[in-house]
Every structure is written in structure tokens, then in C-alpha cells.
Short mmCIF file of C-alpha atoms in Angstrom, two decimals:
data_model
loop_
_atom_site.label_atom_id
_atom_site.label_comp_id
_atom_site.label_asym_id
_atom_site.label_seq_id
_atom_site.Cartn_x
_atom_site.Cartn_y
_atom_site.Cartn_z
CA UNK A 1 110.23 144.56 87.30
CA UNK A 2 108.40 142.23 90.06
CA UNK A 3 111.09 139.46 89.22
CA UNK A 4 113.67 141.83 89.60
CA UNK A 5 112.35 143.28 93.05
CA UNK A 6 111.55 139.67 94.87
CA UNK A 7 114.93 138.99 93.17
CA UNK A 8 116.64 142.17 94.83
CA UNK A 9 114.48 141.13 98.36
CA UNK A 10 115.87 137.75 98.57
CA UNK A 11 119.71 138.42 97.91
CA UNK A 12 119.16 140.71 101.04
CA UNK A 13 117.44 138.17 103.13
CA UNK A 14 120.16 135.54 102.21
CA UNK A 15 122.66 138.42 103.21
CA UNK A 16 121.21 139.76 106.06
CA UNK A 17 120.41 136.44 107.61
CA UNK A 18 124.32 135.55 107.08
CA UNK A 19 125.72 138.54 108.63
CA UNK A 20 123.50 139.56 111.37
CA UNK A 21 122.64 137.29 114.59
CA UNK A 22 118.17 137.37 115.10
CA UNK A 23 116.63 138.69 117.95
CA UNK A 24 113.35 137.82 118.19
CA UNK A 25 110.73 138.59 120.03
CA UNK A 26 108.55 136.67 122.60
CA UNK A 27 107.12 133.39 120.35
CA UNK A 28 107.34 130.72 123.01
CA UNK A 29 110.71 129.58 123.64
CA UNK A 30 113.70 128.39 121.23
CA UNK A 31 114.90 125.12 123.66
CA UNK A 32 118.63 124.96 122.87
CA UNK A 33 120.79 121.78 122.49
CA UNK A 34 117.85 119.42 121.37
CA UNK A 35 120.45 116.83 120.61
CA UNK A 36 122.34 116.90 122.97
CA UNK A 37 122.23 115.03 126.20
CA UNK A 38 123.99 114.64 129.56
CA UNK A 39 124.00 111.55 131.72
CA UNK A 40 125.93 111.52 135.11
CA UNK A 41 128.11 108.53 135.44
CA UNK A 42 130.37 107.10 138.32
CA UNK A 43 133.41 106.72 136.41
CA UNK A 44 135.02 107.13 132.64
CA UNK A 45 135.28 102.83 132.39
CA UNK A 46 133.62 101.46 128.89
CA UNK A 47 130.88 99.47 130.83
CA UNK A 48 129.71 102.80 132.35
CA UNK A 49 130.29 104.78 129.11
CA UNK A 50 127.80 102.33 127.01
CA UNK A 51 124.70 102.64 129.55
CA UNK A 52 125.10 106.12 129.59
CA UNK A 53 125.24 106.62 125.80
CA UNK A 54 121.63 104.20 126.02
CA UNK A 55 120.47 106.88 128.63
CA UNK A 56 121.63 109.73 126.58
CA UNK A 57 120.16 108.44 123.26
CA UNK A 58 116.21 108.05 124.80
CA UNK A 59 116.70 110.80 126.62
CA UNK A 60 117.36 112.44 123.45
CA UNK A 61 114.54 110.88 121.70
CA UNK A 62 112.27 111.81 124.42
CA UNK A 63 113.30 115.58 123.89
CA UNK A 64 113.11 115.57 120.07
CA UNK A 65 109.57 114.09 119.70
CA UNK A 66 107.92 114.44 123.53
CA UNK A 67 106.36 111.64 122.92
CA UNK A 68 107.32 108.12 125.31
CA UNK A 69 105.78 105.30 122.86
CA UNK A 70 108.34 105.77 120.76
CA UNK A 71 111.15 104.16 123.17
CA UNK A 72 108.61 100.76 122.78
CA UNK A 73 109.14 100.69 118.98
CA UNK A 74 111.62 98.06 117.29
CA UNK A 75 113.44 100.68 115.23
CA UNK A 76 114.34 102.07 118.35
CA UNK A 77 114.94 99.25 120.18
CA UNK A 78 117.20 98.18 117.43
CA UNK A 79 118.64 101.78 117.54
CA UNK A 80 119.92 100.96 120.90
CA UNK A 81 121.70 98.00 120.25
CA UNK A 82 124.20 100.74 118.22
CA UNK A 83 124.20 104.18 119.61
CA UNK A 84 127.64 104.52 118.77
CA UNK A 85 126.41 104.96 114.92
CA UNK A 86 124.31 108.00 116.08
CA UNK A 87 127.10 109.87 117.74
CA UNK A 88 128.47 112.60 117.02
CA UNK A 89 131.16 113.47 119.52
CA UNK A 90 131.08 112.90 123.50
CA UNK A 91 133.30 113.68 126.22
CA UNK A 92 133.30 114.39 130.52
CA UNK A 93 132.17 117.36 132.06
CA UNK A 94 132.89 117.99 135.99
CA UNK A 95 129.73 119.16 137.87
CA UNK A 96 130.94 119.99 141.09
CA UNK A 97 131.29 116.54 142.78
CA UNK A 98 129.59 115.00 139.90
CA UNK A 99 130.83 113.28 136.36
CA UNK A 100 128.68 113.84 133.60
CA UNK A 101 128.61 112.04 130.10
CA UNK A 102 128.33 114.61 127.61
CA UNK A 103 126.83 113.67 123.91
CA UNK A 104 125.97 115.31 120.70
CA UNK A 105 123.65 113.12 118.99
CA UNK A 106 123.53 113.18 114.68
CA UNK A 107 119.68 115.14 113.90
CA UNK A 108 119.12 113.66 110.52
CA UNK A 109 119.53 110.42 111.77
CA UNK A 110 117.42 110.87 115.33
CA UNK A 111 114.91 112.20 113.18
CA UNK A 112 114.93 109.52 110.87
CA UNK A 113 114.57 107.16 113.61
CA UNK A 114 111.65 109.04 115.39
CA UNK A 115 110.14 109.15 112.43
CA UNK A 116 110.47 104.93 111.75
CA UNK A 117 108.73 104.87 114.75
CA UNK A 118 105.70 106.47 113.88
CA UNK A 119 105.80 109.69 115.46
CA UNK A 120 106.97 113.17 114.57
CA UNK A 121 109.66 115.78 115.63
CA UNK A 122 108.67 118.69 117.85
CA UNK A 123 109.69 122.13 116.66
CA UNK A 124 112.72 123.60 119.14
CA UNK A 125 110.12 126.49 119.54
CA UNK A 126 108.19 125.27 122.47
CA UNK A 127 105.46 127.14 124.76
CA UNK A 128 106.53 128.46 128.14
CA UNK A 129 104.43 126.93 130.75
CA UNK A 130 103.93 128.57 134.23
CA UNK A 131 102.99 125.71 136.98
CA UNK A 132 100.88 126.31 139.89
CA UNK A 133 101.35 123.39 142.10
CA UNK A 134 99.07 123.50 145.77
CA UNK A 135 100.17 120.08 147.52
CA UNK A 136 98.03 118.76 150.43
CA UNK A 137 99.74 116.56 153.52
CA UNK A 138 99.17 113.39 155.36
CA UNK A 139 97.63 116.22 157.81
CA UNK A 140 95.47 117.62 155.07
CA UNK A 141 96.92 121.11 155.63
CA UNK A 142 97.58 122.72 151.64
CA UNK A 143 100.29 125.14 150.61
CA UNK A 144 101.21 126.31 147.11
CA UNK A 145 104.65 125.34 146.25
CA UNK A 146 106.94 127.64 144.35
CA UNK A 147 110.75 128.29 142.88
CA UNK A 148 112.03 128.73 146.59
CA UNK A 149 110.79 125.38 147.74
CA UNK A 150 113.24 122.39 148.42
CA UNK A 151 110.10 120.10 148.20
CA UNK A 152 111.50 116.45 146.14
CA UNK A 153 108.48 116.99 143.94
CA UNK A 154 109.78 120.47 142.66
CA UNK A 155 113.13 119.08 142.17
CA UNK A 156 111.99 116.08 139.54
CA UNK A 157 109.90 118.36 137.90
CA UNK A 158 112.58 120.99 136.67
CA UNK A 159 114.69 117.98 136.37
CA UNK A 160 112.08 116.10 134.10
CA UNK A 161 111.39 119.47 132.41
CA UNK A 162 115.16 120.13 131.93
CA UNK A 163 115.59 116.38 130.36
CA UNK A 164 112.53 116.95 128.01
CA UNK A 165 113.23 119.96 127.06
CA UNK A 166 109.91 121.62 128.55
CA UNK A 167 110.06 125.47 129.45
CA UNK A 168 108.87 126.11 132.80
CA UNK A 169 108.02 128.62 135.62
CA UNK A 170 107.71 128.34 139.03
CA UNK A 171 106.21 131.02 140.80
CA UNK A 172 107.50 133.53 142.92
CA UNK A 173 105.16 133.61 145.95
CA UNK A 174 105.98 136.71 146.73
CA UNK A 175 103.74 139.11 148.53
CA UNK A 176 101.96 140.28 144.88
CA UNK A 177 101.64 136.38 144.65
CA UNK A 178 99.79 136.35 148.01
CA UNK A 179 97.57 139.20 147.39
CA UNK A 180 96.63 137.87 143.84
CA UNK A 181 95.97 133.74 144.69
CA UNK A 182 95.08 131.84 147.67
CA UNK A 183 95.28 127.66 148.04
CA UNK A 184 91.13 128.32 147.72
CA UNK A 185 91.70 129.82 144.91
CA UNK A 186 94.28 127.42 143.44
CA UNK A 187 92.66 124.29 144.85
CA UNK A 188 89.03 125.55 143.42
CA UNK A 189 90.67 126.55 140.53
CA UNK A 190 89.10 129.90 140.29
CA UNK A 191 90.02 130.85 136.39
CA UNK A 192 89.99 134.01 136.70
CA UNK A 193 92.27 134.54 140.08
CA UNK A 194 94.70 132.21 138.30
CA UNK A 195 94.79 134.17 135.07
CA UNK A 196 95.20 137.45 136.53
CA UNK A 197 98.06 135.80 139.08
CA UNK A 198 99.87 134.23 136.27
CA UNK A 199 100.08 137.56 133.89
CA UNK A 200 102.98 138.90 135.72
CA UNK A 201 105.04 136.05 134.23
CA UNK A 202 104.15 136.10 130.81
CA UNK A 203 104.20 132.36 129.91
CA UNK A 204 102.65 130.55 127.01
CA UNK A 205 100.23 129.09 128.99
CA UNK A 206 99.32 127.93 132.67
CA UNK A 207 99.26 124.93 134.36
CA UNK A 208 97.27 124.11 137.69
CA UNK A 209 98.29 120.88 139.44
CA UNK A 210 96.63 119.43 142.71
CA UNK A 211 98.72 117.06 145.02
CA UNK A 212 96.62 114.85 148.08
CA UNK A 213 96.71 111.33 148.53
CA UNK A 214 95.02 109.05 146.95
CA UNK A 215 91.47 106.77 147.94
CA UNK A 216 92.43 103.51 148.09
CA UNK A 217 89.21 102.59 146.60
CA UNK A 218 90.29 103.95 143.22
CA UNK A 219 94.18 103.87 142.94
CA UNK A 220 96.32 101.55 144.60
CA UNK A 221 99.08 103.99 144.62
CA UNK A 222 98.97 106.33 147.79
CA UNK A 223 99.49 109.93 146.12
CA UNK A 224 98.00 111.37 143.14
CA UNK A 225 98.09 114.59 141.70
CA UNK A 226 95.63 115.79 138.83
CA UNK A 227 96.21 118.75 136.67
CA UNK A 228 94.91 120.89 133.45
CA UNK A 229 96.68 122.96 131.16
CA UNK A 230 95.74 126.16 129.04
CA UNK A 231 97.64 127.54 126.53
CA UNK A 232 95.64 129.81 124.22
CA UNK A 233 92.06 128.73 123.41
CA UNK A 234 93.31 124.84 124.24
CA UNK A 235 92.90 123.18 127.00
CA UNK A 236 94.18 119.96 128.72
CA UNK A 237 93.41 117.75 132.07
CA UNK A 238 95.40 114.33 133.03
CA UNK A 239 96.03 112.85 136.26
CA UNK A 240 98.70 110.76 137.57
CA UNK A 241 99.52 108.30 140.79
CA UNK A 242 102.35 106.96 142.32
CA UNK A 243 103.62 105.54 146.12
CA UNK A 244 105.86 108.71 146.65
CA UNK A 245 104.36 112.04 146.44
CA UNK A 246 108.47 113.20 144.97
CA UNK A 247 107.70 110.73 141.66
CA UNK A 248 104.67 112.82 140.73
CA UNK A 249 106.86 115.80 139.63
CA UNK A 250 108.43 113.85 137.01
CA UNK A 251 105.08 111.85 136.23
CA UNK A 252 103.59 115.67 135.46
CA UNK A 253 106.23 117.08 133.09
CA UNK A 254 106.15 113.42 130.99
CA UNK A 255 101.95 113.91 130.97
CA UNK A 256 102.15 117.13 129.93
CA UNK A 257 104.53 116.84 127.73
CA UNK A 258 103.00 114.02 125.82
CA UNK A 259 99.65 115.49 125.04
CA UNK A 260 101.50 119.20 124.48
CA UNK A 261 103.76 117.26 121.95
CA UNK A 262 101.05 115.32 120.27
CA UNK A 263 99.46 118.24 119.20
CA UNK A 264 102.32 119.76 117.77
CA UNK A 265 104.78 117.31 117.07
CA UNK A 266 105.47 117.18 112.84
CA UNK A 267 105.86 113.82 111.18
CA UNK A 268 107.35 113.19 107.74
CA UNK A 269 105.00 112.15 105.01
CA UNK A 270 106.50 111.46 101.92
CA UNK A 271 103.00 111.30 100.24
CA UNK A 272 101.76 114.60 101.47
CA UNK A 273 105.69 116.23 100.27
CA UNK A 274 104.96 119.60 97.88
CA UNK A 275 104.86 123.37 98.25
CA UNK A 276 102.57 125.07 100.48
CA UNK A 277 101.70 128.75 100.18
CA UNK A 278 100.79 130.96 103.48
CA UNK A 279 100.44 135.23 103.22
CA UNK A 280 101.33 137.03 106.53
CA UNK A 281 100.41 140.77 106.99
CA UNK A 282 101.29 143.91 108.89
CA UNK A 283 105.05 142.66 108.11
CA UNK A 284 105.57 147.28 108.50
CA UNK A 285 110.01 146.43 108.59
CA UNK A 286 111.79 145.10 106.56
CA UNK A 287 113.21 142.93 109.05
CA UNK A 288 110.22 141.64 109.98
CA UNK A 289 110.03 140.00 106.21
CA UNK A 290 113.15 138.06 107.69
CA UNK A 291 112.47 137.34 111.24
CA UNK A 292 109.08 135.72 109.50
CA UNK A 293 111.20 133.73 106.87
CA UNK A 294 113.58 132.51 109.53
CA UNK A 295 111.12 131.32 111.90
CA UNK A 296 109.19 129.61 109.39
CA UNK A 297 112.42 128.29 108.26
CA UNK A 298 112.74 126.64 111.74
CA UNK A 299 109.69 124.28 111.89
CA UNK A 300 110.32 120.26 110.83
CA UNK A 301 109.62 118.90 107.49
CA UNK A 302 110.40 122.50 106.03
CA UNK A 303 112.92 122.39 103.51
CA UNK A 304 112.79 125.61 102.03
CA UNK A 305 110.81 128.41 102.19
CA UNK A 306 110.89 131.56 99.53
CA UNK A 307 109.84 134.91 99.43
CA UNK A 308 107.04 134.95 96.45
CA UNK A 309 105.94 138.50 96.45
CA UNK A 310 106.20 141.53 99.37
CA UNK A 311 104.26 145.15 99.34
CA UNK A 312 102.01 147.25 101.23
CA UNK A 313 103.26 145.05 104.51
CA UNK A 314 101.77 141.84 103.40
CA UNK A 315 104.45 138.90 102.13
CA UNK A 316 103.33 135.85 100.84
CA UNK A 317 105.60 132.53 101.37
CA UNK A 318 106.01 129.78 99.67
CA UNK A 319 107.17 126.42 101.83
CA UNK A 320 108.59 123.09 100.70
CA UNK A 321 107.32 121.19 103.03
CA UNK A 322 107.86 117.23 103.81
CA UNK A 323 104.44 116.54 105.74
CA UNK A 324 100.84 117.73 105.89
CA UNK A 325 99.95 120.63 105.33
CA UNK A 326 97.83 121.40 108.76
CA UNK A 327 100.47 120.22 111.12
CA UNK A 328 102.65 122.70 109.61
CA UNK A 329 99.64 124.98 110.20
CA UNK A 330 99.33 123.83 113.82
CA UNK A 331 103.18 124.59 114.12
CA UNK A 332 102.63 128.33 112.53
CA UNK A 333 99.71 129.03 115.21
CA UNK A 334 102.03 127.93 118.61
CA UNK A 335 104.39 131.28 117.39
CA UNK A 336 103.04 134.06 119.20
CA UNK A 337 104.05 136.65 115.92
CA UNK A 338 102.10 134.34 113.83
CA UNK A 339 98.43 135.56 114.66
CA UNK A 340 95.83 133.54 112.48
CA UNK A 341 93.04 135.62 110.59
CA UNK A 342 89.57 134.41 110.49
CA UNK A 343 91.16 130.37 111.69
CA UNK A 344 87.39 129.40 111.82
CA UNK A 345 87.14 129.43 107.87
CA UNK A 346 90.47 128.24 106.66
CA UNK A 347 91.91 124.66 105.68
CA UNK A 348 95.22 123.11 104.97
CA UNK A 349 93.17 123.55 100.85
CA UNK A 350 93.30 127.37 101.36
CA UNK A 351 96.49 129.35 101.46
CA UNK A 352 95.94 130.56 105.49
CA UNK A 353 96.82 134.37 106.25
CA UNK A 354 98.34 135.54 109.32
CA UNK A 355 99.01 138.89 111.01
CA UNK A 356 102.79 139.83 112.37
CA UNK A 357 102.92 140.65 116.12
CA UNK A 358 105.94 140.39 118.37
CA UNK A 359 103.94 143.15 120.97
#
């Protein structure tokens, strides 16, 4: 009779899955078109064509894994020498005034080569990150900079984040802004003004980033900007220099993005390839059995995962997976439904439990 009822459960989740498009609920942030890239170019000639496809293709990589060593590796290097053999389709899109080089990249085969080069690829679900940025002048006068500023270093930094496929914020510095955060506050980095500030934009985490020049004593760059990062109990710091304050904005998003993706980026590992077992409770719909299914279904280096047994809200899993089991496990704790029980006592040995939130 248990046969028969997981049986019965997992026809419907095949059909249900088929027929009906997911809406789910706030779990980070599904970044769309990871393989796909857009270069702007002056003009459709071959010459032009080929440089873009390079640009596209590390661009691409960049995206996929968030990590920059891999565009040093010889696999990659010798990727490059035939990017044609990792296309999919391109074409031109008009931007206004400007040409762009659209490309759809092949994702077994991008993987494949992120992978050659000793890194991982980072799940499409990514954490929304809210950036509080408080720049100081030549005149050493500070102001926080927000979504209505024209400032260059705004610009590369939704540019970088838009090319790495970061989620960001900006704030609105809007008179609730105002009342909630000051520079003092910001520059000081008062926790607690910050995290009250930041709740009205429910992001994944927060990041605070200082701008000033730099002493000449230590940096022989003129501007530097430092910066930490929470998201959940985690927490981050980096700093970065350059000669033009604009240059940091793009220096920020690649920081960030490398120590956000190292922690959750997912290798393949032949060695460590098997079935992994997780249990997730409070699963109180029936949908919820297949919003859980799907999203694990989403994370790299899962092949498969099937429904083992489902009653009194709990659902146990079963995962083929392709890698270690605790990067999977670090991938399951970035969802925001995916709530870990007791985290302090479990290993990638013990079948982890989880409870089912999308509040």
C-alpha cells in the first residue's frame, strides 16, 4: 500500500510539474538567462563578431561559476581559441543607438569546462543583496549614494552586477530612508540602524561599502573603497583600490561576488557521485511536496531527485547527486523555504532535516 501511495504521489508530481507553471515564493532570486550573454559591438563584420563571441564566452563563464581564476586556466584558455564549438545560436539586437551581439552559450559544455578548471557552477538561485554605498570627496564631505544617482560608480556596479549575474538593490533614499540612516550611521556602520533601514527591502542580505581616497602610504592607487557583507549568520569584509573612484563599482560586485560564489558554488566530483537522502517538514500542501522537489531539482550536480515517502507534512527525498554531499547542503541552506533544524549537530554522514517556509 506505501508503494502504491509514493507511486500514486509521484505520477502527480511528474503531472503537475508538466502542466502547471511554479510560483514560488521569496528564496533568493532565480537569475534568468545564465548562458546567455550580450556584448555591444560597432558593426556585424567577422573580425568584430569573433572578439565579441571571446567577450561573450568569459563573460558567461564569469556568470556561471562567479569565480575570476577560472578565465587563467588552460582549459579555458584553450576554450577560447574555439568558441564557435560552444555556441548555440547568436544574432543582433538594436539597443537604441547601440548594436549588441547576442549569444546562447551550450550549459553542458560551459559546465564541463568550468568544471576542467577546477571550480564549480553556482546555482541560478542567488541571494538578493541590498548595497549601502556612503562615498566621501576630494573635499571630504560624505553622502550615501542610491538608485537615483548618476554617480559613474553606481553605473559599473549594476552594470558589473547585471554581467555577473548578481541581484542587487539600491536604495531609495527617500524620506523613511533619511529618518532611518544617516552617513554617521552608515560610515560607523551602526548594525543595528543598518538592519532596521534595510528591512523595508527585503533582500537576502546587506552590504555596506565605504568610498574615500586612499593614503598614499599604503596603496598606490588614489581611491579605495572597503566593504562587508551579511547574509544570514555569515559574514564578509574585502577592500579594493583603484586610480578612478568610477572603477571601484565594478571592482565591488567582482569581490563580492567571488567570495559569495566560493561559498556556494557546486563542483562535480565523480568520486563523491551517489544518492543522498534529506527529510523536510511542515510540507502542510500538497504543492508544497512539489515546489520542494522542484527547487531541489534546480541545484548543480543533481541529477535526480525522488519522492521516498510523504505523511503527517514531513517528505523525505532522495537526491542523485554528482558532488559532495555538504556543498549540496550549503546550496539547500541559501533557499530561504529550506530552514535547517538543529544545523549545529548535523553532517553531510547524517540525513539533514529541514523545515518548509515561504512566509
Amino acid at each position: 500500500m506505501r508503494t502504491l501511495k509514493i507511486a500514486l504521489i509521484g505520477f502527480f508530481l511528474i503531472t503537475l510539474n508538466m502542466l502547471m507553471p511554479i510560483q514560488i515564493g521569496h528564496a533568493a532570486v532565480e537569475v534568468q538567462e545564465l548562458y546567455q550573454a550580450r556584448v555591444s559591438v560597432e558593426n556585424q563584420t567577422a573580425n568584430e563578431r569573433n572578439d565579441a563571441l571571446k567577450t561573450a564566452f568569459t563573460n558567461t563563464l564569469l556568470k556561471v561559476s562567479g569565480d575570476d581564476a577560472v578565465l587563467r586556466h588552460e582549459s579555458v584558455q584553450l576554450a577560447l581559441q574555439n568558441v564557435r564549438n560552444f555556441v548555440v545560436q547568436y544574432g543582433y539586437q538594436q539597443d537604441g543607438e547601440q548594436l549588441l551581439l547576442w549569444v546562447q552559450f551550450d550549459q553542458p559544455q560551459i559546465d564541463r569546462v568550468i568544471q576542467q578548471a577546477n571550480s564549480g557552477v553556482w546555482s541560478s538561485r542567488r541571494p538578493e543583496l541590498l548595497f549601502w554605498i556612503v562615498a566621501e570627496d576630494e573635499n571630504l564631505e560624505r553622502r550615501i549614494l542610491g538608485s537615483g544617482d548618476d554617480w559613474p560608480v553606481i553605473k559599473e556596479l549594476i552594470s558589473a552586477a547585471e554581467t555577473r549575474g548578481l541581484p542587487v538593490k539600491l536604495p531609495l533614499l527617500d524620506l523613511n530612508d533619511s529618518m532611518s540612516l544617516s552617513v554617521v550611521d552608515l560610515w560607523a556602520r551602526f548594525e543595528d540602524r543598518i538592519t532596521f533601514a534595510s528591512s523595508r527591502y527585503d533582500a537576502d542580505g546587506v552590504v555596506v561599502a565605504r568610498l574615500y581616497q586612499a593614503d598614499s602610504a599604503i596603496s598606490d592607487d588614489d581611491w579605495m573603497l572597503d566593504w562587508t557583507m551579511q547574509l544570514g549568520g555569515m559574514r564578509w569584509r574585502g577592500e579594493v583600490t583603484a586610480m578612478q573612484p568610477e572603477q571601484l563599482g565594478n571592482m565591488l560586485v567582482a569581490d563580492v561576488t567571488q567570495q559569495l560564489s566560493q561559498r556556494f558554488r557546486i563542483g562535480s566530483n565523480a568520486a563523491m557521485a551517489g544518492t543522498w537522502r534529506i527529510k523536510v517538514r511542515e510540507l502542510t500542501e500538497f504543492m508544497d511536496v512539489l515546489y520542494a522537489e522542484k527547487l531541489l531539482l534546480e541545484l548543480p550536480s543533481v541529477s535526480r531527485v525522488q519522492l521516498i515517502q510523504y505523511g503527517e507534512h514531513e517528505a523525505e527525498f532522495e537526491l542523485f547527486i554528482q558532488t559532495d554531499a555538504a556543498q549540496i547542503m550549503q546550496a539547500i541552506d541559501l533557499s530561504k523555504p529550506f530552514t535547517p533544524v538543529n544545523p549545529e549537530r548535523r553532517s553531510e554522514f547524517e540525513m539533514p532535516v529541514y523545515r518548509w517556509s515561504q512566509s
